[in-house]
XYZ file of C-alpha atoms in Angstrom:
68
model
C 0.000 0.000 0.000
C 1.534 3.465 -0.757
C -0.002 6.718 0.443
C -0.359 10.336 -0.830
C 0.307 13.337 1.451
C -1.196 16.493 0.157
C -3.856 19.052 1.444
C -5.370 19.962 -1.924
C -7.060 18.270 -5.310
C -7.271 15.350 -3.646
C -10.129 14.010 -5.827
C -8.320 14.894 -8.376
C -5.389 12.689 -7.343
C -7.667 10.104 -6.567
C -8.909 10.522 -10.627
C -5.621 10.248 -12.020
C -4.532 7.688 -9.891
C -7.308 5.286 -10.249
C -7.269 6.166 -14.323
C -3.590 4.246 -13.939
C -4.070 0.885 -11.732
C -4.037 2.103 -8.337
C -6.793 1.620 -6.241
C -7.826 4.150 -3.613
C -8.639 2.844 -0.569
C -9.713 5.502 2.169
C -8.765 9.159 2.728
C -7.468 9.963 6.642
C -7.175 13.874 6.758
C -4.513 15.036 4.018
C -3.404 11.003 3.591
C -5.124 9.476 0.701
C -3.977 5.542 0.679
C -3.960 3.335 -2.289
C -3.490 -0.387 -3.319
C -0.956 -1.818 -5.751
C 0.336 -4.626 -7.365
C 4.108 -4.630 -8.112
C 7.301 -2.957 -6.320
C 6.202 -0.737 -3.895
C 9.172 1.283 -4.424
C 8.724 1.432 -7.940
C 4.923 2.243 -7.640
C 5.750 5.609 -5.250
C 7.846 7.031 -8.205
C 5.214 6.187 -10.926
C 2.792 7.825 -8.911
C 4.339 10.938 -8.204
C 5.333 10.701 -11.594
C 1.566 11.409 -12.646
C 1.061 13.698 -10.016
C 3.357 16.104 -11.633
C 2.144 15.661 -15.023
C -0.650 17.263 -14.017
C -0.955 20.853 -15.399
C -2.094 21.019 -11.612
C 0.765 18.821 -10.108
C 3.716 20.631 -10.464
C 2.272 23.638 -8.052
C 1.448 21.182 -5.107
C 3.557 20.665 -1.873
C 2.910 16.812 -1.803
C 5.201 13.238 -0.804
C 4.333 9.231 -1.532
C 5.423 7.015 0.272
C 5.036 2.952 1.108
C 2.597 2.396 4.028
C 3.459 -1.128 5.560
């Protein structure tokens, strides 16, 4: 499981996320977690990968990292 830290567009991280395989799970606060299949490791650089290809993503104050 990997999480997302980020206070805002949420849904729309959510959006693009679930658009490429991962599967949102719950939101706690600013955490948004998500399942994956595959390397963890390699998972938490695809997704903030498609964070910042966002017109949106490069402007946000976010991190991803594995949840255990």
């Amino acid at each position: 499981m990997i999480v997302v830290n980020m206070a805002m567009k949420q849904q729309d991280v959510i959006a693009v996320l679930e658009a490429n395989g991962f599967q949102f799970v719950e939101k706690k606060g600013i955490r948004l977690y998500f399942n994956t299949a595959g390397d963890l490791a390699e998972k938490v650089t695809e997704a903030k990968a498609l964070i910042k290809a966002q017109p949106w993503g490069v402007a946000l104050y976010f991190n991803v990292e594995v949840v255990k």
